[in-house]
Structures are given as structure tokens and as C-alpha cells.
């Protein structure tokens, strides 16, 4: 039952969750260092639509990332709100995984 990053990450994408993760299973299409180099206010404009994802096969469900997100974009997969449930598959697909 992995954790999932929903689309609410888009526009913030500050990589705070990355620092919290003990198994380095949070990644996205843009390198973390590149994201961090852009001021927060410009991130959504410079990287439209960009968000991070959690690798469902690597996540150990420790929950360390959950309370760190400033926009509450992270949920356990069983707790992802109905209108965001497609994001479970989006996270898995980013890593070429199947939804468990
Ligand atoms: S729940 Fe733990 S292992 Fe999974 S992504 Fe969050 S910090 Fe990483
Ligand atoms: S902490 Fe939240 S907003 Fe920041 S990168 Fe992680 S999921 Fe996205």
C-alpha cells in the first residue's frame, strides 16, 4: 500500500518530500537540483505541469513524507480522494510499474 503524490504537487514541487524519504523513491522528470535552483515563485511557470511521483515498488510506507508536503499532495493509496484516484496509476506508470 504505497504512498502517492497527487496532481496537487504541480505548481509547488519544492522537493521537501524528497529530503524526508529514507529510500530515495521520490522522483520526477526534472532533476531535483534543477528544481531547487529555481525560486519557488517561478517554478510553476518554468516547469508547467511538473510534479514528483513515488515509486510504488520502492516505497516502504514509512509515512515520513506525508506531513512534510506544504500542499497536502501526498496520500496513502487507500486514502487518495476519489477525484484524484487516477494519480495512483500515474505514479506507477512514471516508473514503469503496475499498480499493486
Ligand atoms: S512513505 Fe516513506 S518510503 Fe514512501 S515515499 Fe514517503 S518517505 Fe518515501
Ligand atoms: S513536498 Fe509536496 S509539493 Fe513538494 S515536491 Fe513533495 S509532493 Fe510536491
Short mmCIF file of N, CA and C and ligand atoms in Angstrom, two decimals:
data_model
loop_
_atom_site.label_atom_id
_atom_site.label_comp_id
_atom_site.label_asym_id
_atom_site.label_seq_id
_atom_site.Cartn_x
_atom_site.Cartn_y
_atom_site.Cartn_z
N UNK A 1 0.84 -1.20 0.00
CA UNK A 1 0.00 0.00 0.00
C UNK A 1 0.88 1.25 0.00
N UNK A 2 1.42 1.58 -1.17
CA UNK A 2 2.39 2.69 -1.22
C UNK A 2 1.72 4.05 -1.06
N UNK A 3 2.55 5.04 -0.84
CA UNK A 3 2.09 6.42 -0.84
C UNK A 3 2.10 6.94 -2.28
N UNK A 4 1.31 7.99 -2.49
CA UNK A 4 1.10 8.51 -3.84
C UNK A 4 1.18 10.03 -3.80
N UNK A 5 1.82 10.62 -4.80
CA UNK A 5 1.80 12.08 -4.94
C UNK A 5 0.75 12.44 -5.97
N UNK A 6 -0.18 13.27 -5.55
CA UNK A 6 -1.26 13.67 -6.46
C UNK A 6 -0.88 14.91 -7.24
N UNK A 7 -1.75 15.27 -8.15
CA UNK A 7 -1.52 16.43 -9.05
C UNK A 7 -1.44 17.74 -8.28
N UNK A 8 -1.80 17.74 -7.01
CA UNK A 8 -1.71 18.98 -6.22
C UNK A 8 -0.27 19.42 -5.99
N UNK A 9 0.67 18.56 -6.30
CA UNK A 9 2.09 18.93 -6.24
C UNK A 9 2.45 19.98 -7.31
N UNK A 10 1.73 19.93 -8.43
CA UNK A 10 2.03 20.83 -9.57
C UNK A 10 1.96 22.29 -9.11
N UNK A 11 2.98 23.03 -9.49
CA UNK A 11 2.99 24.45 -9.16
C UNK A 11 3.76 24.76 -7.89
N UNK A 12 3.96 23.74 -7.04
CA UNK A 12 4.76 23.91 -5.82
C UNK A 12 6.06 23.13 -5.99
N UNK A 13 5.96 21.84 -6.07
CA UNK A 13 7.06 20.93 -6.43
C UNK A 13 8.39 21.38 -5.80
N UNK A 14 8.38 21.52 -4.48
CA UNK A 14 9.55 22.08 -3.78
C UNK A 14 10.57 21.03 -3.33
N UNK A 15 10.29 19.77 -3.57
CA UNK A 15 11.18 18.64 -3.27
C UNK A 15 11.39 18.40 -1.76
N UNK A 16 10.57 19.02 -0.92
CA UNK A 16 10.71 18.80 0.52
C UNK A 16 10.52 17.32 0.87
N UNK A 17 9.59 16.66 0.19
CA UNK A 17 9.33 15.25 0.46
C UNK A 17 10.54 14.38 0.14
N UNK A 18 11.30 14.79 -0.84
CA UNK A 18 12.49 14.03 -1.23
C UNK A 18 13.47 13.92 -0.06
N UNK A 19 13.64 15.02 0.64
CA UNK A 19 14.55 15.05 1.78
C UNK A 19 14.08 14.11 2.89
N UNK A 20 12.78 13.94 3.01
CA UNK A 20 12.23 13.13 4.10
C UNK A 20 12.30 11.64 3.82
N UNK A 21 12.42 11.26 2.57
CA UNK A 21 12.28 9.84 2.21
C UNK A 21 13.58 9.07 2.47
N UNK A 22 13.50 8.01 3.28
CA UNK A 22 14.71 7.26 3.61
C UNK A 22 15.18 6.30 2.52
N UNK A 23 14.34 6.06 1.53
CA UNK A 23 14.73 5.09 0.49
C UNK A 23 14.85 5.71 -0.90
N UNK A 24 14.79 7.03 -0.96
CA UNK A 24 15.00 7.76 -2.23
C UNK A 24 14.11 7.24 -3.35
N UNK A 25 12.82 7.09 -3.04
CA UNK A 25 11.91 6.57 -4.07
C UNK A 25 11.03 7.65 -4.67
N UNK A 26 11.37 8.93 -4.42
CA UNK A 26 10.57 10.04 -4.98
C UNK A 26 11.38 10.71 -6.09
N UNK A 27 10.80 10.71 -7.28
CA UNK A 27 11.49 11.27 -8.44
C UNK A 27 10.49 11.94 -9.36
N UNK A 28 11.03 12.70 -10.33
CA UNK A 28 10.18 13.35 -11.33
C UNK A 28 10.97 13.52 -12.60
N UNK A 29 10.36 14.17 -13.58
CA UNK A 29 11.01 14.31 -14.88
C UNK A 29 12.16 15.32 -14.90
N UNK A 30 12.20 16.19 -13.89
CA UNK A 30 13.25 17.20 -13.80
C UNK A 30 14.14 16.85 -12.62
N UNK A 31 15.46 16.89 -12.77
CA UNK A 31 16.33 16.57 -11.62
C UNK A 31 16.03 17.47 -10.42
N UNK A 32 16.11 16.90 -9.23
CA UNK A 32 15.79 17.65 -8.01
C UNK A 32 16.63 18.93 -7.91
N UNK A 33 17.89 18.84 -8.24
CA UNK A 33 18.78 20.00 -8.12
C UNK A 33 18.33 21.13 -9.05
N UNK A 34 17.82 20.76 -10.21
CA UNK A 34 17.35 21.77 -11.17
C UNK A 34 16.11 22.48 -10.62
N UNK A 35 15.20 21.70 -10.04
CA UNK A 35 14.00 22.30 -9.44
C UNK A 35 14.38 23.25 -8.31
N UNK A 36 15.29 22.81 -7.47
CA UNK A 36 15.66 23.60 -6.29
C UNK A 36 16.36 24.90 -6.68
N UNK A 37 16.97 24.92 -7.84
CA UNK A 37 17.71 26.10 -8.27
C UNK A 37 16.80 27.23 -8.74
N UNK A 38 15.53 26.90 -8.96
CA UNK A 38 14.57 27.91 -9.43
C UNK A 38 13.75 28.42 -8.25
N UNK A 39 13.64 29.73 -8.08
CA UNK A 39 12.85 30.27 -6.97
C UNK A 39 11.42 29.70 -6.98
N UNK A 40 10.88 29.47 -5.80
CA UNK A 40 9.57 28.82 -5.68
C UNK A 40 8.50 29.54 -6.49
N UNK A 41 8.54 30.85 -6.50
CA UNK A 41 7.51 31.62 -7.19
C UNK A 41 7.57 31.43 -8.71
N UNK A 42 8.71 31.02 -9.22
CA UNK A 42 8.88 30.86 -10.67
C UNK A 42 8.73 29.41 -11.12
N UNK A 43 8.71 28.50 -10.16
CA UNK A 43 8.78 27.07 -10.52
C UNK A 43 7.62 26.62 -11.40
N UNK A 44 6.41 27.06 -11.05
CA UNK A 44 5.24 26.65 -11.81
C UNK A 44 5.25 27.18 -13.23
N UNK A 45 5.88 28.32 -13.45
CA UNK A 45 5.95 28.93 -14.79
C UNK A 45 7.07 28.28 -15.60
N UNK A 46 8.21 28.07 -14.95
CA UNK A 46 9.36 27.49 -15.66
C UNK A 46 9.13 26.02 -16.01
N UNK A 47 8.42 25.32 -15.12
CA UNK A 47 8.19 23.88 -15.34
C UNK A 47 6.70 23.59 -15.24
N UNK A 48 5.90 24.06 -16.21
CA UNK A 48 4.45 23.88 -16.12
C UNK A 48 4.07 22.40 -16.09
N UNK A 49 3.21 22.05 -15.15
CA UNK A 49 2.70 20.68 -15.07
C UNK A 49 3.63 19.71 -14.38
N UNK A 50 4.80 20.17 -14.00
CA UNK A 50 5.76 19.23 -13.41
C UNK A 50 5.42 18.92 -11.96
N UNK A 51 5.50 17.64 -11.64
CA UNK A 51 5.32 17.19 -10.26
C UNK A 51 6.26 16.02 -10.02
N UNK A 52 6.32 15.59 -8.77
CA UNK A 52 7.09 14.40 -8.42
C UNK A 52 6.16 13.21 -8.26
N UNK A 53 6.76 12.02 -8.25
CA UNK A 53 6.00 10.78 -8.13
C UNK A 53 6.71 9.85 -7.16
N UNK A 54 5.95 8.91 -6.60
CA UNK A 54 6.52 7.91 -5.68
C UNK A 54 6.53 6.55 -6.37
N UNK A 55 7.69 5.90 -6.34
CA UNK A 55 7.82 4.57 -6.93
C UNK A 55 7.11 3.56 -6.02
N UNK A 56 6.01 2.98 -6.49
CA UNK A 56 5.23 2.10 -5.61
C UNK A 56 5.95 0.81 -5.23
N UNK A 57 6.94 0.41 -6.00
CA UNK A 57 7.67 -0.81 -5.67
C UNK A 57 8.80 -0.56 -4.68
N UNK A 58 9.17 0.68 -4.51
CA UNK A 58 10.27 1.01 -3.59
C UNK A 58 9.80 1.64 -2.28
N UNK A 59 8.64 2.27 -2.30
CA UNK A 59 8.10 2.94 -1.10
C UNK A 59 7.89 1.91 0.01
N UNK A 60 8.39 2.21 1.20
CA UNK A 60 8.25 1.29 2.33
C UNK A 60 7.13 1.74 3.28
N UNK A 61 6.35 2.71 2.84
CA UNK A 61 5.17 3.15 3.60
C UNK A 61 5.52 3.67 4.99
N UNK A 62 6.64 4.33 5.11
CA UNK A 62 7.03 4.84 6.43
C UNK A 62 6.23 6.08 6.82
N UNK A 63 5.69 6.77 5.83
CA UNK A 63 4.88 7.96 6.11
C UNK A 63 5.67 9.23 6.38
N UNK A 64 6.98 9.16 6.27
CA UNK A 64 7.81 10.32 6.61
C UNK A 64 7.55 11.52 5.71
N UNK A 65 7.14 11.26 4.48
CA UNK A 65 6.92 12.37 3.54
C UNK A 65 5.58 13.06 3.76
N UNK A 66 4.66 12.33 4.35
CA UNK A 66 3.25 12.75 4.39
C UNK A 66 3.05 14.14 4.99
N UNK A 67 3.57 14.35 6.18
CA UNK A 67 3.34 15.62 6.87
C UNK A 67 4.24 16.74 6.39
N UNK A 68 5.15 16.44 5.49
CA UNK A 68 6.10 17.45 5.02
C UNK A 68 5.56 18.30 3.89
N UNK A 69 4.58 17.79 3.18
CA UNK A 69 4.12 18.48 1.97
C UNK A 69 3.30 19.72 2.31
N UNK A 70 3.71 20.87 1.80
CA UNK A 70 3.00 22.11 2.14
C UNK A 70 1.62 22.23 1.49
N UNK A 71 1.35 21.37 0.50
CA UNK A 71 0.05 21.46 -0.18
C UNK A 71 -0.75 20.16 -0.03
N UNK A 72 -0.34 19.33 0.93
CA UNK A 72 -1.05 18.07 1.22
C UNK A 72 -1.30 17.25 -0.04
N UNK A 73 -0.26 17.14 -0.86
CA UNK A 73 -0.40 16.40 -2.13
C UNK A 73 -0.17 14.91 -1.97
N UNK A 74 0.33 14.49 -0.81
CA UNK A 74 0.71 13.08 -0.63
C UNK A 74 -0.33 12.35 0.22
N UNK A 75 -0.68 11.16 -0.23
CA UNK A 75 -1.65 10.33 0.50
C UNK A 75 -1.20 8.87 0.43
N UNK A 76 -1.66 8.07 1.40
CA UNK A 76 -1.57 6.62 1.21
C UNK A 76 -2.50 6.25 0.08
N UNK A 77 -2.18 5.23 -0.70
CA UNK A 77 -3.02 4.97 -1.88
C UNK A 77 -4.48 4.69 -1.50
N UNK A 78 -4.70 4.09 -0.34
CA UNK A 78 -6.08 3.81 0.06
C UNK A 78 -6.83 5.07 0.50
N UNK A 79 -6.09 6.14 0.73
CA UNK A 79 -6.71 7.39 1.20
C UNK A 79 -6.75 8.48 0.12
N UNK A 80 -6.35 8.16 -1.09
CA UNK A 80 -6.39 9.18 -2.15
C UNK A 80 -7.85 9.53 -2.43
N UNK A 81 -8.19 10.82 -2.38
CA UNK A 81 -9.59 11.22 -2.62
C UNK A 81 -10.08 10.79 -4.00
N UNK A 82 -11.36 10.54 -4.10
CA UNK A 82 -11.95 9.98 -5.31
C UNK A 82 -11.57 10.69 -6.58
N UNK A 83 -11.59 12.02 -6.56
CA UNK A 83 -11.34 12.78 -7.79
C UNK A 83 -9.86 12.73 -8.20
N UNK A 84 -9.01 12.20 -7.30
CA UNK A 84 -7.57 12.14 -7.59
C UNK A 84 -7.06 10.72 -7.77
N UNK A 85 -7.97 9.75 -7.79
CA UNK A 85 -7.53 8.35 -7.76
C UNK A 85 -6.77 7.93 -9.02
N UNK A 86 -6.99 8.64 -10.12
CA UNK A 86 -6.22 8.34 -11.34
C UNK A 86 -4.72 8.54 -11.08
N UNK A 87 -4.39 9.38 -10.11
CA UNK A 87 -2.98 9.68 -9.86
C UNK A 87 -2.22 8.47 -9.29
N UNK A 88 -2.92 7.49 -8.76
CA UNK A 88 -2.27 6.26 -8.28
C UNK A 88 -1.56 5.59 -9.47
N UNK A 89 -2.31 5.47 -10.56
CA UNK A 89 -1.72 4.84 -11.75
C UNK A 89 -0.67 5.74 -12.39
N UNK A 90 -0.88 7.04 -12.33
CA UNK A 90 0.09 7.97 -12.93
C UNK A 90 1.44 7.82 -12.23
N UNK A 91 1.42 7.70 -10.89
CA UNK A 91 2.68 7.49 -10.16
C UNK A 91 3.34 6.19 -10.60
N UNK A 92 2.59 5.11 -10.65
CA UNK A 92 3.15 3.80 -11.01
C UNK A 92 3.70 3.83 -12.43
N UNK A 93 2.96 4.44 -13.33
CA UNK A 93 3.35 4.46 -14.74
C UNK A 93 4.65 5.23 -14.95
N UNK A 94 4.86 6.28 -14.16
CA UNK A 94 6.09 7.07 -14.31
C UNK A 94 7.32 6.18 -14.15
N UNK A 95 7.21 5.17 -13.31
CA UNK A 95 8.35 4.27 -13.06
C UNK A 95 8.25 2.96 -13.85
N UNK A 96 7.23 2.87 -14.70
CA UNK A 96 7.04 1.64 -15.47
C UNK A 96 6.55 0.50 -14.60
N UNK A 97 5.87 0.84 -13.50
CA UNK A 97 5.35 -0.20 -12.59
C UNK A 97 3.88 -0.46 -12.86
N UNK A 98 3.41 -1.59 -12.38
CA UNK A 98 1.99 -1.89 -12.39
C UNK A 98 1.42 -1.48 -11.03
N UNK A 99 0.17 -1.05 -11.02
CA UNK A 99 -0.49 -0.73 -9.75
C UNK A 99 -0.68 -2.01 -8.98
N UNK A 100 -0.27 -2.00 -7.71
CA UNK A 100 -0.38 -3.22 -6.90
C UNK A 100 -1.80 -3.43 -6.44
S1 LIG B 1 6.09 6.81 2.65
FE1 LIG B 1 8.27 6.77 3.26
S2 LIG B 1 9.21 5.44 1.74
FE2 LIG B 1 7.25 6.04 0.89
S3 LIG B 1 7.67 7.84 -0.33
FE3 LIG B 1 7.08 8.58 1.68
S4 LIG B 1 9.01 8.84 2.79
FE4 LIG B 1 9.44 7.54 1.00
S1 LIG B 2 6.51 18.14 -0.71
FE1 LIG B 2 4.54 18.14 -1.80
S2 LIG B 2 4.64 19.89 -3.21
FE2 LIG B 2 6.73 19.45 -2.51
S3 LIG B 2 7.54 18.10 -4.11
FE3 LIG B 2 6.74 16.79 -2.49
S4 LIG B 2 4.64 16.34 -3.12
FE4 LIG B 2 5.34 18.09 -4.32
#
